[in-house]
């Protein structure tokens, strides 16, 4: 079945450092890929998404490119801030049907802590 | 943006009792909602798909008689953990789709003593 593998955390960085969180997937067909963020005490929020190969999703300075050849969707940010401290989840959804209604398969999550 | 709420946010119950968790879409209607379970420092695992007006669809390995799901209206789905045991202690999260995007509730922490 479909699966998502994320780099294990926790990850601790200093403010303004460069961030990469690796994510690879296995899936049949052509899934959509997502990064969700979970801030302390809050629900998951969609950070960015990409629906086809070579698409780049971006939001709040974060970027991720859908790489079909390497089955990857790594999350990057050039200069992190303390407010970026959260848990980040990579996820995929199936290729058919209304994407929003498709079941999501999540990676294990990566806890990120940014120190001032 | 779209908002999904859950109630309660945390609950402690005794072993053998049942607990009901509510998931509401506050400003939109959802014919489908999803229930996830999250263990400490682990990922979210889909438990079931809640379908308004029909039976829920359970993922493999999830006991449907233990985790009762009712989607009584277009804005409310409930998950009832029946005869709860300590191993049912977990963080339960629901989500609802709107316009090709999933919106998640803040989660419910269940502790069974």
mmCIF file of N, CA and C in Angstrom, chain A:
data_model
loop_
_atom_site.group_PDB
_atom_site.id
_atom_site.type_symbol
_atom_site.label_atom_id
_atom_site.label_comp_id
_atom_site.label_asym_id
_atom_site.label_seq_id
_atom_site.Cartn_x
_atom_site.Cartn_y
_atom_site.Cartn_z
ATOM 1 N N UNK A 1 0.810 -1.201 0.000
ATOM 2 C CA UNK A 1 0.000 0.000 0.000
ATOM 3 C C UNK A 1 0.840 1.245 0.000
ATOM 4 N N UNK A 2 0.162 2.365 -0.105
ATOM 5 C CA UNK A 2 0.857 3.647 -0.104
ATOM 6 C C UNK A 2 1.523 3.915 1.244
ATOM 7 N N UNK A 3 2.653 4.585 1.214
ATOM 8 C CA UNK A 3 3.338 4.921 2.462
ATOM 9 C C UNK A 3 4.175 6.173 2.283
ATOM 10 N N UNK A 4 4.475 6.815 3.410
ATOM 11 C CA UNK A 4 5.294 8.020 3.427
ATOM 12 C C UNK A 4 6.348 7.862 4.512
ATOM 13 N N UNK A 5 7.577 8.188 4.180
ATOM 14 C CA UNK A 5 8.676 8.110 5.135
ATOM 15 C C UNK A 5 9.307 9.484 5.283
ATOM 16 N N UNK A 6 9.361 9.953 6.513
ATOM 17 C CA UNK A 6 9.964 11.253 6.813
ATOM 18 C C UNK A 6 11.229 11.063 7.609
ATOM 19 N N UNK A 7 12.111 12.052 7.510
ATOM 20 C CA UNK A 7 13.293 11.992 8.351
ATOM 21 C C UNK A 7 12.881 12.094 9.808
ATOM 22 N N UNK A 8 13.562 11.363 10.632
ATOM 23 C CA UNK A 8 13.191 11.343 12.029
ATOM 24 C C UNK A 8 13.677 12.596 12.722
ATOM 25 N N UNK A 9 12.906 13.023 13.698
ATOM 26 C CA UNK A 9 13.343 14.157 14.494
ATOM 27 C C UNK A 9 13.805 13.694 15.848
ATOM 28 N N UNK A 10 13.825 14.565 16.803
ATOM 29 C CA UNK A 10 13.537 15.985 16.592
ATOM 30 C C UNK A 10 14.696 16.712 15.929
ATOM 31 N N UNK A 11 14.348 17.828 15.306
ATOM 32 C CA UNK A 11 15.339 18.674 14.661
ATOM 33 C C UNK A 11 15.401 19.995 15.419
ATOM 34 N N UNK A 12 16.583 20.384 15.796
ATOM 35 C CA UNK A 12 16.788 21.648 16.508
ATOM 36 C C UNK A 12 17.754 22.510 15.722
ATOM 37 N N UNK A 13 17.327 23.723 15.419
ATOM 38 C CA UNK A 13 18.145 24.666 14.655
ATOM 39 C C UNK A 13 18.161 26.019 15.333
ATOM 40 N N UNK A 14 19.125 26.806 14.948
ATOM 41 C CA UNK A 14 19.157 28.196 15.389
ATOM 42 C C UNK A 14 18.385 29.056 14.408
ATOM 43 N N UNK A 15 17.896 30.158 14.903
ATOM 44 C CA UNK A 15 17.152 31.089 14.052
ATOM 45 C C UNK A 15 18.013 31.485 12.856
ATOM 46 N N UNK A 16 17.364 31.612 11.705
ATOM 47 C CA UNK A 16 17.982 31.983 10.431
ATOM 48 C C UNK A 16 18.753 30.849 9.776
ATOM 49 N N UNK A 17 18.740 29.674 10.339
ATOM 50 C CA UNK A 17 19.400 28.533 9.706
ATOM 51 C C UNK A 17 18.567 28.032 8.537
ATOM 52 N N UNK A 18 19.211 27.221 7.678
ATOM 53 C CA UNK A 18 18.530 26.600 6.554
ATOM 54 C C UNK A 18 17.918 25.286 7.016
ATOM 55 N N UNK A 19 16.705 25.047 6.562
ATOM 56 C CA UNK A 19 15.981 23.847 6.980
ATOM 57 C C UNK A 19 15.698 22.938 5.802
ATOM 58 N N UNK A 20 15.947 21.650 6.012
ATOM 59 C CA UNK A 20 15.479 20.608 5.094
ATOM 60 C C UNK A 20 14.888 19.480 5.921
ATOM 61 N N UNK A 21 13.682 19.090 5.574
ATOM 62 C CA UNK A 21 13.075 17.882 6.162
ATOM 63 C C UNK A 21 12.770 16.952 4.996
ATOM 64 N N UNK A 22 13.409 15.792 5.014
ATOM 65 C CA UNK A 22 13.252 14.865 3.899
ATOM 66 C C UNK A 22 11.952 14.072 3.980
ATOM 67 N N UNK A 23 11.384 13.818 2.819
ATOM 68 C CA UNK A 23 10.165 13.026 2.724
ATOM 69 C C UNK A 23 10.224 12.222 1.430
ATOM 70 N N UNK A 24 10.029 10.920 1.529
ATOM 71 C CA UNK A 24 9.912 10.071 0.353
ATOM 72 C C UNK A 24 8.633 9.261 0.453
ATOM 73 N N UNK A 25 8.149 8.810 -0.668
ATOM 74 C CA UNK A 25 6.876 8.119 -0.663
ATOM 75 C C UNK A 25 6.903 6.911 -1.601
ATOM 76 N N UNK A 26 5.975 6.004 -1.351
ATOM 77 C CA UNK A 26 5.686 4.931 -2.289
ATOM 78 C C UNK A 26 4.184 4.948 -2.526
ATOM 79 N N UNK A 27 3.808 4.895 -3.786
ATOM 80 C CA UNK A 27 2.390 4.949 -4.115
ATOM 81 C C UNK A 27 2.175 4.418 -5.515
ATOM 82 N N UNK A 28 0.975 3.917 -5.728
ATOM 83 C CA UNK A 28 0.593 3.539 -7.085
ATOM 84 C C UNK A 28 -0.026 4.755 -7.755
ATOM 85 N N UNK A 29 0.134 4.866 -9.008
ATOM 86 C CA UNK A 29 -0.449 5.987 -9.728
ATOM 87 C C UNK A 29 0.279 7.292 -9.452
ATOM 88 N N UNK A 30 -0.485 8.353 -9.437
ATOM 89 C CA UNK A 30 0.101 9.690 -9.308
ATOM 90 C C UNK A 30 -0.568 10.435 -8.155
ATOM 91 N N UNK A 31 -0.035 10.261 -6.950
ATOM 92 C CA UNK A 31 -0.674 10.885 -5.797
ATOM 93 C C UNK A 31 -0.439 12.389 -5.747
ATOM 94 N N UNK A 32 -1.242 13.063 -4.959
ATOM 95 C CA UNK A 32 -0.959 14.436 -4.579
ATOM 96 C C UNK A 32 -0.159 14.396 -3.282
ATOM 97 N N UNK A 33 0.720 15.387 -3.127
ATOM 98 C CA UNK A 33 1.611 15.411 -1.964
ATOM 99 C C UNK A 33 1.387 16.683 -1.161
ATOM 100 N N UNK A 34 1.510 16.547 0.153
ATOM 101 C CA UNK A 34 1.200 17.652 1.050
ATOM 102 C C UNK A 34 2.235 17.736 2.180
ATOM 103 N N UNK A 35 2.389 18.945 2.684
ATOM 104 C CA UNK A 35 3.033 19.155 3.976
ATOM 105 C C UNK A 35 2.030 19.842 4.887
ATOM 106 N N UNK A 36 1.836 19.227 6.066
ATOM 107 C CA UNK A 36 0.977 19.809 7.093
ATOM 108 C C UNK A 36 1.851 20.225 8.278
ATOM 109 N N UNK A 37 1.374 21.235 8.999
ATOM 110 C CA UNK A 37 2.094 21.691 10.188
ATOM 111 C C UNK A 37 1.132 21.689 11.367
ATOM 112 N N UNK A 38 1.640 21.268 12.499
ATOM 113 C CA UNK A 38 0.837 21.219 13.725
ATOM 114 C C UNK A 38 1.548 22.040 14.794
ATOM 115 N N UNK A 39 1.012 23.226 15.066
ATOM 116 C CA UNK A 39 1.563 24.070 16.124
ATOM 117 C C UNK A 39 1.053 23.577 17.481
ATOM 118 N N UNK A 40 1.775 23.834 18.527
ATOM 119 C CA UNK A 40 1.367 23.347 19.850
ATOM 120 C C UNK A 40 -0.068 23.718 20.188
ATOM 121 N N UNK A 41 -0.850 22.718 20.557
ATOM 122 C CA UNK A 41 -2.225 22.947 20.975
ATOM 123 C C UNK A 41 -3.205 23.218 19.852
ATOM 124 N N UNK A 42 -2.772 23.078 18.613
ATOM 125 C CA UNK A 42 -3.654 23.365 17.486
ATOM 126 C C UNK A 42 -3.800 22.147 16.576
ATOM 127 N N UNK A 43 -4.777 22.215 15.687
ATOM 128 C CA UNK A 43 -4.972 21.154 14.717
ATOM 129 C C UNK A 43 -3.993 21.267 13.558
ATOM 130 N N UNK A 44 -3.922 20.226 12.749
ATOM 131 C CA UNK A 44 -3.056 20.262 11.577
ATOM 132 C C UNK A 44 -3.543 21.308 10.591
ATOM 133 N N UNK A 45 -2.593 22.003 9.998
ATOM 134 C CA UNK A 45 -2.919 22.986 8.972
ATOM 135 C C UNK A 45 -2.128 22.647 7.715
ATOM 136 N N UNK A 46 -2.768 22.835 6.582
ATOM 137 C CA UNK A 46 -2.067 22.624 5.329
ATOM 138 C C UNK A 46 -1.013 23.711 5.149
ATOM 139 N N UNK A 47 0.220 23.304 4.924
ATOM 140 C CA UNK A 47 1.294 24.258 4.695
ATOM 141 C C UNK A 47 1.483 24.493 3.195
ATOM 142 N N UNK A 48 1.588 23.416 2.443
ATOM 143 C CA UNK A 48 1.705 23.529 0.997
ATOM 144 C C UNK A 48 1.379 22.188 0.358
ATOM 145 N N UNK A 49 1.190 22.232 -0.960
ATOM 146 C CA UNK A 49 0.848 21.002 -1.653
ATOM 147 C C UNK A 49 1.341 21.058 -3.100
ATOM 148 N N UNK A 50 1.408 19.858 -3.705
ATOM 149 C CA UNK A 50 1.738 19.746 -5.123
ATOM 150 C C UNK A 50 0.945 18.574 -5.680
ATOM 151 N N UNK A 51 0.356 18.768 -6.827
ATOM 152 C CA UNK A 51 -0.554 17.748 -7.341
ATOM 153 C C UNK A 51 0.003 16.947 -8.507
ATOM 154 N N UNK A 52 1.130 17.391 -9.083
ATOM 155 C CA UNK A 52 1.713 16.595 -10.158
ATOM 156 C C UNK A 52 3.227 16.789 -10.186
ATOM 157 N N UNK A 53 3.863 15.893 -10.910
ATOM 158 C CA UNK A 53 5.325 15.890 -10.964
ATOM 159 C C UNK A 53 5.871 17.240 -11.407
ATOM 160 N N UNK A 54 6.949 17.637 -10.728
ATOM 161 C CA UNK A 54 7.680 18.885 -10.977
ATOM 162 C C UNK A 54 6.966 20.124 -10.451
ATOM 163 N N UNK A 55 5.765 19.956 -9.903
ATOM 164 C CA UNK A 55 5.107 21.091 -9.251
ATOM 165 C C UNK A 55 5.908 21.497 -8.023
ATOM 166 N N UNK A 56 5.951 22.782 -7.749
ATOM 167 C CA UNK A 56 6.550 23.287 -6.518
ATOM 168 C C UNK A 56 5.474 23.942 -5.694
ATOM 169 N N UNK A 57 5.297 23.451 -4.486
ATOM 170 C CA UNK A 57 4.396 24.101 -3.548
ATOM 171 C C UNK A 57 5.192 25.064 -2.684
ATOM 172 N N UNK A 58 4.584 26.202 -2.340
ATOM 173 C CA UNK A 58 5.291 27.157 -1.504
ATOM 174 C C UNK A 58 4.305 27.936 -0.646
ATOM 175 N N UNK A 59 4.761 28.301 0.553
ATOM 176 C CA UNK A 59 3.923 29.064 1.469
ATOM 177 C C UNK A 59 4.782 29.473 2.664
ATOM 178 N N UNK A 60 4.641 30.705 3.105
ATOM 179 C CA UNK A 60 5.324 31.219 4.297
ATOM 180 C C UNK A 60 6.841 30.991 4.236
ATOM 181 N N UNK A 61 7.416 31.021 3.061
ATOM 182 C CA UNK A 61 8.856 30.837 2.908
ATOM 183 C C UNK A 61 9.277 29.384 2.770
ATOM 184 N N UNK A 62 8.356 28.465 2.975
ATOM 185 C CA UNK A 62 8.630 27.049 2.797
ATOM 186 C C UNK A 62 8.389 26.643 1.344
ATOM 187 N N UNK A 63 9.189 25.674 0.880
ATOM 188 C CA UNK A 63 9.018 25.162 -0.478
ATOM 189 C C UNK A 63 9.212 23.644 -0.481
ATOM 190 N N UNK A 64 8.548 22.998 -1.439
ATOM 191 C CA UNK A 64 8.778 21.572 -1.665
ATOM 192 C C UNK A 64 8.440 21.283 -3.115
ATOM 193 N N UNK A 65 9.275 20.460 -3.764
ATOM 194 C CA UNK A 65 9.079 20.131 -5.174
ATOM 195 C C UNK A 65 8.761 18.654 -5.313
ATOM 196 N N UNK A 66 7.731 18.362 -6.049
ATOM 197 C CA UNK A 66 7.276 17.000 -6.316
ATOM 198 C C UNK A 66 8.248 16.360 -7.314
ATOM 199 N N UNK A 67 9.061 15.422 -6.826
ATOM 200 C CA UNK A 67 10.058 14.762 -7.665
ATOM 201 C C UNK A 67 9.642 13.334 -7.896
ATOM 202 N N UNK A 68 9.090 13.066 -9.054
ATOM 203 C CA UNK A 68 8.610 11.721 -9.346
ATOM 204 C C UNK A 68 9.772 10.744 -9.508
ATOM 205 N N UNK A 69 10.877 11.209 -10.095
ATOM 206 C CA UNK A 69 11.987 10.297 -10.375
ATOM 207 C C UNK A 69 12.640 9.785 -9.093
ATOM 208 N N UNK A 70 12.593 10.594 -8.037
ATOM 209 C CA UNK A 70 13.166 10.160 -6.759
ATOM 210 C C UNK A 70 12.090 9.901 -5.716
ATOM 211 N N UNK A 71 10.845 9.962 -6.126
ATOM 212 C CA UNK A 71 9.680 9.817 -5.224
ATOM 213 C C UNK A 71 9.896 10.583 -3.926
ATOM 214 N N UNK A 72 10.178 11.869 -4.079
ATOM 215 C CA UNK A 72 10.471 12.684 -2.902
ATOM 216 C C UNK A 72 9.693 13.992 -2.923
ATOM 217 N N UNK A 73 9.576 14.582 -1.733
ATOM 218 C CA UNK A 73 8.867 15.863 -1.582
ATOM 219 C C UNK A 73 9.481 16.554 -0.362
ATOM 220 N N UNK A 74 10.750 16.890 -0.466
ATOM 221 C CA UNK A 74 11.487 17.448 0.667
ATOM 222 C C UNK A 74 11.047 18.875 0.962
ATOM 223 N N UNK A 75 10.926 19.181 2.237
ATOM 224 C CA UNK A 75 10.516 20.525 2.671
ATOM 225 C C UNK A 75 11.762 21.356 2.962
ATOM 226 N N UNK A 76 11.780 22.605 2.455
ATOM 227 C CA UNK A 76 12.934 23.470 2.672
ATOM 228 C C UNK A 76 12.479 24.877 3.045
ATOM 229 N N UNK A 77 13.334 25.522 3.830
ATOM 230 C CA UNK A 77 13.147 26.943 4.115
ATOM 231 C C UNK A 77 14.521 27.560 4.303
ATOM 232 N N UNK A 78 14.709 28.694 3.690
ATOM 233 C CA UNK A 78 16.033 29.295 3.684
ATOM 234 C C UNK A 78 16.468 29.889 5.007
ATOM 235 N N UNK A 79 15.528 30.395 5.776
ATOM 236 C CA UNK A 79 15.879 31.073 7.024
ATOM 237 C C UNK A 79 14.725 30.881 8.009
ATOM 238 N N UNK A 80 14.919 29.981 8.951
ATOM 239 C CA UNK A 80 13.807 29.654 9.859
ATOM 240 C C UNK A 80 13.718 30.675 10.993
ATOM 241 N N UNK A 81 12.518 30.740 11.563
ATOM 242 C CA UNK A 81 12.238 31.643 12.671
ATOM 243 C C UNK A 81 11.744 30.832 13.873
ATOM 244 N N UNK A 82 11.806 31.446 15.020
ATOM 245 C CA UNK A 82 11.334 30.760 16.231
ATOM 246 C C UNK A 82 9.887 30.317 16.077
ATOM 247 N N UNK A 83 9.104 31.135 15.388
ATOM 248 C CA UNK A 83 7.681 30.839 15.198
ATOM 249 C C UNK A 83 7.441 29.631 14.300
ATOM 250 N N UNK A 84 8.468 29.117 13.658
ATOM 251 C CA UNK A 84 8.336 27.907 12.826
ATOM 252 C C UNK A 84 8.391 26.628 13.652
ATOM 253 N N UNK A 85 8.664 26.747 14.916
ATOM 254 C CA UNK A 85 8.715 25.576 15.796
ATOM 255 C C UNK A 85 7.351 24.890 15.807
ATOM 256 N N UNK A 86 7.337 23.633 15.433
ATOM 257 C CA UNK A 86 6.078 22.890 15.289
ATOM 258 C C UNK A 86 6.429 21.461 14.877
ATOM 259 N N UNK A 87 5.379 20.673 14.659
ATOM 260 C CA UNK A 87 5.573 19.329 14.099
ATOM 261 C C UNK A 87 5.117 19.368 12.649
ATOM 262 N N UNK A 88 5.931 18.827 11.753
ATOM 263 C CA UNK A 88 5.651 18.856 10.322
ATOM 264 C C UNK A 88 5.388 17.446 9.827
ATOM 265 N N UNK A 89 4.295 17.304 9.074
ATOM 266 C CA UNK A 89 3.896 16.010 8.535
ATOM 267 C C UNK A 89 3.869 16.069 7.015
ATOM 268 N N UNK A 90 4.522 15.096 6.406
ATOM 269 C CA UNK A 90 4.404 14.888 4.969
ATOM 270 C C UNK A 90 3.254 13.903 4.737
ATOM 271 N N UNK A 91 2.485 14.089 3.692
ATOM 272 C CA UNK A 91 1.342 13.212 3.454
ATOM 273 C C UNK A 91 1.065 13.095 1.968
ATOM 274 N N UNK A 92 0.366 12.027 1.610
ATOM 275 C CA UNK A 92 -0.067 11.871 0.225
ATOM 276 C C UNK A 92 -1.531 11.449 0.197
ATOM 277 N N UNK A 93 -2.156 11.730 -0.930
ATOM 278 C CA UNK A 93 -3.516 11.253 -1.140
ATOM 279 C C UNK A 93 -3.603 10.616 -2.514
ATOM 280 N N UNK A 94 -4.655 9.794 -2.679
ATOM 281 C CA UNK A 94 -4.777 8.989 -3.873
ATOM 282 C C UNK A 94 -4.939 9.817 -5.139
ATOM 283 N N UNK A 95 -4.783 9.133 -6.272
ATOM 284 C CA UNK A 95 -4.742 9.836 -7.538
ATOM 285 C C UNK A 95 -6.111 10.075 -8.128
ATOM 286 N N UNK A 96 -7.130 9.344 -7.678
ATOM 287 C CA UNK A 96 -8.417 9.441 -8.338
ATOM 288 C C UNK A 96 -9.432 10.133 -7.454
ATOM 289 N N UNK A 97 -10.454 10.643 -8.068
ATOM 290 C CA UNK A 97 -11.552 11.232 -7.314
ATOM 291 C C UNK A 97 -11.273 12.652 -6.872
ATOM 292 N N UNK A 98 -12.149 13.176 -6.101
ATOM 293 C CA UNK A 98 -12.006 14.528 -5.574
ATOM 294 C C UNK A 98 -10.889 14.509 -4.533
ATOM 295 N N UNK A 99 -9.835 15.258 -4.781
ATOM 296 C CA UNK A 99 -8.644 15.139 -3.934
ATOM 297 C C UNK A 99 -8.932 15.473 -2.482
ATOM 298 N N UNK A 100 -9.738 16.464 -2.287
ATOM 299 C CA UNK A 100 -9.983 16.832 -0.904
ATOM 300 C C UNK A 100 -10.678 15.753 -0.118
ATOM 301 N N UNK A 101 -11.386 14.887 -0.799
ATOM 302 C CA UNK A 101 -12.110 13.846 -0.082
ATOM 303 C C UNK A 101 -11.324 12.569 0.016
ATOM 304 N N UNK A 102 -10.112 12.548 -0.519
ATOM 305 C CA UNK A 102 -9.332 11.339 -0.476
ATOM 306 C C UNK A 102 -8.683 11.154 0.881
ATOM 307 N N UNK A 103 -8.503 9.904 1.252
ATOM 308 C CA UNK A 103 -7.834 9.594 2.502
ATOM 309 C C UNK A 103 -6.378 10.032 2.416
ATOM 310 N N UNK A 104 -5.859 10.520 3.507
ATOM 311 C CA UNK A 104 -4.468 10.940 3.573
ATOM 312 C C UNK A 104 -3.630 9.871 4.269
ATOM 313 N N UNK A 105 -2.445 9.644 3.719
ATOM 314 C CA UNK A 105 -1.457 8.763 4.357
ATOM 315 C C UNK A 105 -0.332 9.663 4.842
ATOM 316 N N UNK A 106 -0.033 9.602 6.134
ATOM 317 C CA UNK A 106 0.918 10.518 6.745
ATOM 318 C C UNK A 106 2.264 9.855 7.013
ATOM 319 N N UNK A 107 3.300 10.662 6.938
ATOM 320 C CA UNK A 107 4.582 10.272 7.488
ATOM 321 C C UNK A 107 4.532 10.391 9.002
ATOM 322 N N UNK A 108 5.611 10.030 9.660
ATOM 323 C CA UNK A 108 5.601 9.946 11.119
ATOM 324 C C UNK A 108 5.720 11.296 11.805
ATOM 325 N N UNK A 109 5.952 12.333 11.059
ATOM 326 C CA UNK A 109 6.063 13.657 11.665
ATOM 327 C C UNK A 109 7.469 13.968 12.127
ATOM 328 N N UNK A 110 7.843 15.220 12.003
ATOM 329 C CA UNK A 110 9.163 15.691 12.435
ATOM 330 C C UNK A 110 8.965 16.905 13.322
ATOM 331 N N UNK A 111 9.427 16.788 14.557
ATOM 332 C CA UNK A 111 9.307 17.921 15.483
ATOM 333 C C UNK A 111 10.487 18.854 15.265
ATOM 334 N N UNK A 112 10.168 20.109 14.996
ATOM 335 C CA UNK A 112 11.181 21.132 14.730
ATOM 336 C C UNK A 112 11.176 22.155 15.851
ATOM 337 N N UNK A 113 12.343 22.413 16.396
ATOM 338 C CA UNK A 113 12.494 23.454 17.414
ATOM 339 C C UNK A 113 13.531 24.446 16.922
ATOM 340 N N UNK A 114 13.136 25.712 16.936
ATOM 341 C CA UNK A 114 14.047 26.779 16.513
ATOM 342 C C UNK A 114 14.416 27.602 17.743
ATOM 343 N N UNK A 115 15.689 27.694 18.007
ATOM 344 C CA UNK A 115 16.176 28.468 19.158
ATOM 345 C C UNK A 115 16.607 29.866 18.719
ATOM 346 N N UNK A 116 16.293 30.863 19.539
ATOM 347 C CA UNK A 116 16.660 32.236 19.175
ATOM 348 C C UNK A 116 18.158 32.462 19.244
#
